[in-house]
Short mmCIF file of C-alpha atoms and ligand atoms in Angstrom, two decimals:
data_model
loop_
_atom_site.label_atom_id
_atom_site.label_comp_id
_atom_site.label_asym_id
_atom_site.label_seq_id
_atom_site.Cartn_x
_atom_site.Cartn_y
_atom_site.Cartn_z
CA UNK Y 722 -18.96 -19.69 -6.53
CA UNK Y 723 -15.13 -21.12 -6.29
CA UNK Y 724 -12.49 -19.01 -6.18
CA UNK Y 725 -9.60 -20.30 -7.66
CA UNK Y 726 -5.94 -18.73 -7.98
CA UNK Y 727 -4.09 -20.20 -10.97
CA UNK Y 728 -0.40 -19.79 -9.66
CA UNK Y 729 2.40 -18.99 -12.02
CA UNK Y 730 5.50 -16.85 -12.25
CA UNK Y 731 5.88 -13.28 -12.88
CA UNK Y 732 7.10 -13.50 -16.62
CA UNK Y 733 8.06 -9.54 -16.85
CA UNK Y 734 8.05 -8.31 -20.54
CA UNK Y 735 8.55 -11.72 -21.87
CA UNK Y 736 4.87 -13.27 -22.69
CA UNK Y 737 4.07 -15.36 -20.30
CA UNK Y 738 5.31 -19.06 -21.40
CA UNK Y 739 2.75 -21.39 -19.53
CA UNK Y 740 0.21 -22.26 -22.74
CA UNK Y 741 -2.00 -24.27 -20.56
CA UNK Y 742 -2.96 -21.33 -18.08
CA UNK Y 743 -5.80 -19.20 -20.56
CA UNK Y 744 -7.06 -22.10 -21.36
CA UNK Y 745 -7.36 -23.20 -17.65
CA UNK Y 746 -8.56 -20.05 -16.36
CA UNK Y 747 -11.30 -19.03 -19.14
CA UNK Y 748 -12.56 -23.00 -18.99
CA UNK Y 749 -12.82 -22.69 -15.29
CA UNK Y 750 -14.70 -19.82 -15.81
CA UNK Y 751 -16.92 -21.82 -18.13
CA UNK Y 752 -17.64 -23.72 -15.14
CA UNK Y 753 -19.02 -20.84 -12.90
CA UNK Y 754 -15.68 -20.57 -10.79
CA UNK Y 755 -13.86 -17.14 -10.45
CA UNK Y 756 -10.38 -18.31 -11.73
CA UNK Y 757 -7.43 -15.58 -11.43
CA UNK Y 758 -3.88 -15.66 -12.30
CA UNK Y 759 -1.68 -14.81 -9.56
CA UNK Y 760 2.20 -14.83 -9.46
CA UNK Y 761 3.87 -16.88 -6.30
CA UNK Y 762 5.72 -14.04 -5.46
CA UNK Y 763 3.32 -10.79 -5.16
CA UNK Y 764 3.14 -9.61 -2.57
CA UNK Y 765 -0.12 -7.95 -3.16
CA UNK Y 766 -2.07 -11.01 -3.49
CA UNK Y 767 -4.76 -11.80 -1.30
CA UNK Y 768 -4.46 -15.49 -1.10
CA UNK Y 769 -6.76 -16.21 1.90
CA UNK Y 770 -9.73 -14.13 -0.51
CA UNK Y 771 -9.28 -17.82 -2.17
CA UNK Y 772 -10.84 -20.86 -1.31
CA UNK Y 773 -7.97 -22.77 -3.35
CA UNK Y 774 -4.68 -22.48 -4.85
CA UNK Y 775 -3.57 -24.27 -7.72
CA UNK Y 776 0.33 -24.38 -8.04
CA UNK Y 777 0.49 -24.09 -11.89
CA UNK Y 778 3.72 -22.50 -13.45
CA UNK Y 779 6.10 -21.10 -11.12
CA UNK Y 780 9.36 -21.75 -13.03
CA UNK Y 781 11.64 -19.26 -11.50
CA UNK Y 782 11.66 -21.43 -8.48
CA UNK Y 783 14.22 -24.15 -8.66
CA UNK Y 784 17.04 -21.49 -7.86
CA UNK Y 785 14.69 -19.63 -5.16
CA UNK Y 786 14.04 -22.84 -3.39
CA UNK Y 787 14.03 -21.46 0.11
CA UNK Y 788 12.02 -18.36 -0.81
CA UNK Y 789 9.35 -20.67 -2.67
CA UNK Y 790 8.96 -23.13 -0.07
CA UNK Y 791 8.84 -20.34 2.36
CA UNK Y 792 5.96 -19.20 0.05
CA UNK Y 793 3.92 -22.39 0.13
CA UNK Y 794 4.22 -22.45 3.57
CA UNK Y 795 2.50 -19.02 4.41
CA UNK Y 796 0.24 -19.46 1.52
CA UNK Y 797 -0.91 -22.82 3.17
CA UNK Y 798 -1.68 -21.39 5.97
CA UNK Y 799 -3.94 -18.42 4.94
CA UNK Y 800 -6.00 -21.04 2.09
CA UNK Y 801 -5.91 -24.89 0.63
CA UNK Y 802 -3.26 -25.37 -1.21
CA UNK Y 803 -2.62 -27.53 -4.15
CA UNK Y 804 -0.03 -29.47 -3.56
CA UNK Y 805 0.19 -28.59 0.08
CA UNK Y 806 2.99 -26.97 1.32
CA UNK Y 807 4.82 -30.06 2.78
CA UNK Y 808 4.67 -32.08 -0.58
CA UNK Y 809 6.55 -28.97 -1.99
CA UNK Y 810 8.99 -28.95 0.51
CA UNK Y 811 9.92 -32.54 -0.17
CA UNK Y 812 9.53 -32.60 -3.82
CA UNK Y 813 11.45 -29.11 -4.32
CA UNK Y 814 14.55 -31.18 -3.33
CA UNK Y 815 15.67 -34.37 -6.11
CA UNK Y 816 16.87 -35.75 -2.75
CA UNK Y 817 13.60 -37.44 -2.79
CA UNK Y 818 14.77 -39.79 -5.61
CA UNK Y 819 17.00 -41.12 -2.64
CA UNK Y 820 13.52 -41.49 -0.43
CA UNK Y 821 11.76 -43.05 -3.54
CA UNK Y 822 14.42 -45.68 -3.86
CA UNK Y 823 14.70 -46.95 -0.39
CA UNK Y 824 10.79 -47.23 -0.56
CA UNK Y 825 11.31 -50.01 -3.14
CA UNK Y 826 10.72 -47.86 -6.27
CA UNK Y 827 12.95 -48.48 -9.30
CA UNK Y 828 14.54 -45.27 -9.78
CA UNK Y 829 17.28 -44.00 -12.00
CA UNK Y 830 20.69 -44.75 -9.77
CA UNK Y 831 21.58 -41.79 -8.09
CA UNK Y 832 24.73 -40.52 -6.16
CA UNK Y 833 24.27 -36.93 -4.30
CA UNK Y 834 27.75 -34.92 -4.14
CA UNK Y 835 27.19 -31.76 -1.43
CA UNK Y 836 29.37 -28.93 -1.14
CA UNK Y 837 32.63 -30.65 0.59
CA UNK Y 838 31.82 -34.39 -0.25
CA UNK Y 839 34.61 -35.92 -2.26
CA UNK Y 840 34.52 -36.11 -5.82
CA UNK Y 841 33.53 -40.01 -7.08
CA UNK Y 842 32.87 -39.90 -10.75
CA UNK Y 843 32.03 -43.37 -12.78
CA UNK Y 844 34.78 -44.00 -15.05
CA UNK Y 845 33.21 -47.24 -16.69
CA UNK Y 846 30.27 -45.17 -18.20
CA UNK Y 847 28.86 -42.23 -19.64
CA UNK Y 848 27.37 -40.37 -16.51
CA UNK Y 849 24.84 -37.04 -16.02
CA UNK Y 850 25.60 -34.45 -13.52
CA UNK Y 851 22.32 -31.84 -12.25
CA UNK Y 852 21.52 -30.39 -9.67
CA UNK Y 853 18.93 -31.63 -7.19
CA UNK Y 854 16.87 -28.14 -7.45
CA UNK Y 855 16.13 -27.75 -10.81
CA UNK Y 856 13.94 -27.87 -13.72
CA UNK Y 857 14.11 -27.46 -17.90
CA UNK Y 858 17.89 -29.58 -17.73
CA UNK Y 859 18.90 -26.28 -15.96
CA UNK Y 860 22.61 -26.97 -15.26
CA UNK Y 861 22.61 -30.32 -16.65
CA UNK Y 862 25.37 -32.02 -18.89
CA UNK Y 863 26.19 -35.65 -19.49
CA UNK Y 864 29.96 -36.50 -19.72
CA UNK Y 865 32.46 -39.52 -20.98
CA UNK Y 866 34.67 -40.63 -18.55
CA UNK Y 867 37.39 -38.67 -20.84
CA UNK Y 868 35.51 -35.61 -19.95
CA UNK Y 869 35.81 -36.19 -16.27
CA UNK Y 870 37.69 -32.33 -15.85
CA UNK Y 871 34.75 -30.67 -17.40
CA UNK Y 872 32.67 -32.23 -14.94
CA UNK Y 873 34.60 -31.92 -11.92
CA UNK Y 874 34.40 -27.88 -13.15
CA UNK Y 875 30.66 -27.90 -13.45
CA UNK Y 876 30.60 -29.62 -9.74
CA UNK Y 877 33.01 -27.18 -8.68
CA UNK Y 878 30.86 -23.99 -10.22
CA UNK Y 879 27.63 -25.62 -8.47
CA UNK Y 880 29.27 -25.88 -4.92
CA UNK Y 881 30.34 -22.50 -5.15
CA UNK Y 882 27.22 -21.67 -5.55
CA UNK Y 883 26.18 -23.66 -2.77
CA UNK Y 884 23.70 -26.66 -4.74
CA UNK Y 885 24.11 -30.24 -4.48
CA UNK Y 886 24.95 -32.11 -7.26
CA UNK Y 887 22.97 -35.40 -8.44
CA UNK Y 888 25.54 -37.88 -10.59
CA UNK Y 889 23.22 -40.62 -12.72
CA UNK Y 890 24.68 -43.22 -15.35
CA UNK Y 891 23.67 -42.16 -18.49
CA UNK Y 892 20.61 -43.88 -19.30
CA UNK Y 893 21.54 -44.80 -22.72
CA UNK Y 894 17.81 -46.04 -23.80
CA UNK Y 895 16.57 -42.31 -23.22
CA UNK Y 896 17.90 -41.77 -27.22
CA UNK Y 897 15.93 -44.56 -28.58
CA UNK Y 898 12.63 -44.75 -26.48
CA UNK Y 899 12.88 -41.15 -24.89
CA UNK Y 900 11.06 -40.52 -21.93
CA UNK Y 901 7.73 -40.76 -20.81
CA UNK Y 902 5.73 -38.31 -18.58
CA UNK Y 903 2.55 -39.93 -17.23
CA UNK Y 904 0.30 -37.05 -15.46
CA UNK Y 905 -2.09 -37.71 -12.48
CA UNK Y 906 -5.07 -35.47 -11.51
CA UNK Y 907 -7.79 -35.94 -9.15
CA UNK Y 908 -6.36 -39.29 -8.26
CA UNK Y 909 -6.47 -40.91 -11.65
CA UNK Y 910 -4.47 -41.12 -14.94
CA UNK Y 911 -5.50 -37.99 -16.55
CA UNK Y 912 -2.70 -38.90 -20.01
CA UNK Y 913 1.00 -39.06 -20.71
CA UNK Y 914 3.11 -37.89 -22.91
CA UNK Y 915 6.28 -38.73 -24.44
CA UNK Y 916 9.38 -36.87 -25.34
CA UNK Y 917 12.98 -37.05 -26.84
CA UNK Y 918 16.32 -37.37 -24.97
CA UNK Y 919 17.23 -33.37 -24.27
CA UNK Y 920 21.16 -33.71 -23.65
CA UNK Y 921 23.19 -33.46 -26.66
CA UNK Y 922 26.45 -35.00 -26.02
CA UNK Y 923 29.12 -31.65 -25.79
CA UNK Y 924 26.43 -28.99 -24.15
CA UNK Y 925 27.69 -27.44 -21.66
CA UNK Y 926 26.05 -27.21 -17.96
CA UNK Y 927 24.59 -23.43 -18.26
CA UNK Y 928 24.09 -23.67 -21.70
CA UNK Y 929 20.59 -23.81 -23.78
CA UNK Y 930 18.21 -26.93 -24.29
CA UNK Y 931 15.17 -27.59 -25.95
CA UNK Y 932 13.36 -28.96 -22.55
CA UNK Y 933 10.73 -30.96 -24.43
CA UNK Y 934 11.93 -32.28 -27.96
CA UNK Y 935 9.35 -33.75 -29.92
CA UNK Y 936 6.80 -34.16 -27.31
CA UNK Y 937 4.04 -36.51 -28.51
CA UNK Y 938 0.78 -38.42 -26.89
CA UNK Y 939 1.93 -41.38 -25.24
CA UNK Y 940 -0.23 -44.66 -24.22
CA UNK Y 941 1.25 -45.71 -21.58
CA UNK Y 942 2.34 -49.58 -20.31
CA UNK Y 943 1.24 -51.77 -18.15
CA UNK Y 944 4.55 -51.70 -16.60
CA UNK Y 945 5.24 -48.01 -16.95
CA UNK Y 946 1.77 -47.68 -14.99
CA UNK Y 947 2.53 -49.68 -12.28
CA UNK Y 948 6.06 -48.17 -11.60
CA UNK Y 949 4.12 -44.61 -12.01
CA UNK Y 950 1.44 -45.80 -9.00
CA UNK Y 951 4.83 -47.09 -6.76
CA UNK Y 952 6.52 -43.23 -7.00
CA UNK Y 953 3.01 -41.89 -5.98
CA UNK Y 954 1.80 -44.55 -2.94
CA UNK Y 955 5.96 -43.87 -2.12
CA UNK Y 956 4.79 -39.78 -1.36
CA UNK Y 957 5.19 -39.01 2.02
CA UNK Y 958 1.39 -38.07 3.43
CA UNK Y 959 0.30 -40.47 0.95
CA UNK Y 960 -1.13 -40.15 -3.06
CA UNK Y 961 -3.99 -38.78 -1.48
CA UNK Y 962 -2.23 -35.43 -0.70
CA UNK Y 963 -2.02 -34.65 -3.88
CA UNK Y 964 -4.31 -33.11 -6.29
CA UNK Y 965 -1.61 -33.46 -9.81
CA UNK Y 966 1.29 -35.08 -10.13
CA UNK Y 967 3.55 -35.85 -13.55
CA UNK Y 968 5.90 -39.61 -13.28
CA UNK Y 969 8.97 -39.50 -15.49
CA UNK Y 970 9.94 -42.73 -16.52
CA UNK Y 971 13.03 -43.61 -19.02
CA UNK Y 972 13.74 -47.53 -19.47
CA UNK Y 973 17.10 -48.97 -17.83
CA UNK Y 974 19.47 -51.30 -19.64
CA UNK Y 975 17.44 -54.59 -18.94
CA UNK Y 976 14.06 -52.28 -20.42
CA UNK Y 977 12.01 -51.67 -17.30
CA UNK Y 978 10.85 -48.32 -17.19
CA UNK Y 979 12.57 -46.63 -13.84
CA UNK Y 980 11.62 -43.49 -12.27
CA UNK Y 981 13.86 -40.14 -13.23
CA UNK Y 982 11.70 -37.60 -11.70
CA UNK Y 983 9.00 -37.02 -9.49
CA UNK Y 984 7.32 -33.71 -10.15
CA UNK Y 985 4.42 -32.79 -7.56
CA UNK Y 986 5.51 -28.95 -7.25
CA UNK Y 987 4.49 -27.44 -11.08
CA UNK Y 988 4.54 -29.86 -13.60
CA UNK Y 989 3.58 -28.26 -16.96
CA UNK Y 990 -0.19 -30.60 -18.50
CA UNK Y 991 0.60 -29.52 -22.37
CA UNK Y 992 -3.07 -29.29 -22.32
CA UNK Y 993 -2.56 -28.16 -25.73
CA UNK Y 994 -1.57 -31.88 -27.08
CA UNK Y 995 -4.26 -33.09 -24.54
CA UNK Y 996 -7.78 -31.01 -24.91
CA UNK Y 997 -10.06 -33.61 -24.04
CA UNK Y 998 -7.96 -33.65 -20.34
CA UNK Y 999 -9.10 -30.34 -20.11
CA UNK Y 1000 -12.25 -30.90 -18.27
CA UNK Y 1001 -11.23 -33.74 -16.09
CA UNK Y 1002 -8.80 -30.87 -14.51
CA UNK Y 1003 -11.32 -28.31 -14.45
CA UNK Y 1004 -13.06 -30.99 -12.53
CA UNK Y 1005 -10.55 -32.11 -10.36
CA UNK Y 1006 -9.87 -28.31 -8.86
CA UNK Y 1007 -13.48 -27.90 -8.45
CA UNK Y 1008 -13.90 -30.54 -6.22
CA UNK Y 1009 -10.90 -29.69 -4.37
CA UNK Y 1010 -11.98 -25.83 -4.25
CA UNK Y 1011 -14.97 -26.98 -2.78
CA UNK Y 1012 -13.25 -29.48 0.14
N1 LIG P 2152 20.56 -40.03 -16.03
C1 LIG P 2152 20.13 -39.50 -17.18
N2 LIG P 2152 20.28 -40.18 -18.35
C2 LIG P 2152 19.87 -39.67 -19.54
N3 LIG P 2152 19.30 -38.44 -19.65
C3 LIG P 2152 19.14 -37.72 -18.52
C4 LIG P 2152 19.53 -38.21 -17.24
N4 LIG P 2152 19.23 -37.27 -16.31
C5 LIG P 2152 18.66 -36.25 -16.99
N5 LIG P 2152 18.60 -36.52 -18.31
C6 LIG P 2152 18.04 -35.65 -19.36
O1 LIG P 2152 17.97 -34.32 -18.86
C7 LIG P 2152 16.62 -33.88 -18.77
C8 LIG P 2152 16.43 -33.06 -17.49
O2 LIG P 2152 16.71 -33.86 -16.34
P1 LIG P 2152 15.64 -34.06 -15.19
O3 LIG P 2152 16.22 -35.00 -14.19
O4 LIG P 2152 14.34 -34.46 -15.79
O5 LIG P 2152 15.55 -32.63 -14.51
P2 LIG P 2152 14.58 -31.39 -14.76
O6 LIG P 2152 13.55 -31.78 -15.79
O7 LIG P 2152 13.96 -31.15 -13.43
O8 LIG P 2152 15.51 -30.31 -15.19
C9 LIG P 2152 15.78 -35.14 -18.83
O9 LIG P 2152 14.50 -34.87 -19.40
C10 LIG P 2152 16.62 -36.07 -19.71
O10 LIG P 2152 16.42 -35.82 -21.11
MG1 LIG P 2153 12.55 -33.51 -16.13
#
């Protein structure tokens, strides 16, 4: 019988937020597997009593990085873990964006601005500024050129405390054609979805967004397809190393689809707008549980 640990975040008295896990664990259990929740950062968990891990929803990480990574590592090393520790490591850091564009992948243009750096901002354009650990727009704004001392504030605020900041053009398409999350599992398409543009023009940096407006099945494109299977044959150790993996692609200003994020660490199925995916995952960790 597989054991399986369905990993997710200690959500404290607020219910826990991650839809997808009961319905993961109890169809696992369907299966004949012994599936258990178990929160990255327990330390009473017996992760070698596993025979596989299953990175699901550990959204406190992005500003733990070190901790989590220091996590994956020692949890990789008593079972399997899915993704292994060293895709985390790279992925937990949007300096891979950098990676995936000198690899030939069409990715949203990207300047990184560490603590110290000098301050460039584009004054031709509406521009984003975000960290490069982060998730749910967490300390993301977009700004007009006329806004430029708001942003140098933000990038001043992140420095301090000690994050680099990622400066993107505004991709202006985002607001008519949104953005489009294709999701991998087991090696294959498994669907994608596709959602609205989530910064409002005037939100500030630490303030609240909706992180999936509208979300909706997508079909996705030839051509949003093939730039999908660049990012993942651009993953260090291969698409092979990975069991999941979710593609965000928005479309430039000539159309093509580019990549905006590459999320291999916990990317959220919404099972819930895709039930017949359900048992291709179930699948998927099975036969990895069983490697
Ligand atoms: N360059 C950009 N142009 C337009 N919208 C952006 C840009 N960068 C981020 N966004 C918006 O902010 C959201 C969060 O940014 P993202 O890079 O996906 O980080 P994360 O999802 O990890 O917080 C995106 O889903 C998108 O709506
Ligand atoms: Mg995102």
């Amino acid at each position: 019988m597989a054991r399986v640990a369905l990993v997710s975040y200690n959500p404290g008295e607020e219910p826990g937020a991650d839809r997808d896990l009961p319905v993961l664990r109890a169809a696992l259990e369907d299966a004949g597997a012994e599936a258990a929740v178990a929160y990255w950062d327990d330390p009473e968990v017996d992760w070698a009593g596993f025979d596989l891990a299953v990175i699901r929803s550990t959204w406190d990480y992005s500003w733990r990085v070190a901790e989590f990574v220091a996590w994956a590592e020692r949890c990789a090393g008593l079972t399997r873990l899915a993704n292994p520790a060293g895709v985390v490591r790279w992925n937990t850091d949007k300096r891979y964006v950098g990676d995936l564009a000198a690899a030939g992948v069409p990715v949203v243009p990207t300047r990184y601005l560490a603590p110290g750096d000098p301050v460039e901002l584009p004054e031709d354009q509406e521009f984003v500024v975000k960290p490069t650990a982060g998730a749910g727009a967490r300390y993301a704004a977009r700004y007009t050129p006329r806004e430029r001392e708001t942003a140098i504030r933000q990038l001043a605020r992140m420095h301090a405390e000690g994050l680099t900041a990622m400066v993107q053009p505004y991709v202006k398409n985002i607001d008519v054609r949104g953005e489009r999350a294709l999701q991998f599992f087991g090696g294959r398409l498994l669907h994608a979805s596709r959602k609205g543009a989530v910064l409002e023009p005037g939100t500030p940096f630490d303030g609240d967004k909706v992180p999936h407006p509208r979300l909706a099945a997508w079909e996705p494109t030839p051509a949003e397809l093939a730039v999908a299977e660049r990012a993942l044959a651009a993953v260090p150790d291969g698409s092979d190393a990975v069991l999941y993996a979710r593609v965000d692609l928005v479309d430039g200003d000539d159309g093509e689809p580019r990549v905006m994020e590459l999320e291999l660490v916990e990317p959220n199925l919404f099972l819930w707008l895709h039930p017949r995916s359900l048992p291709v995952v179930v699948e998927a960790i099975l036969k990895a549980a069983a490697l």
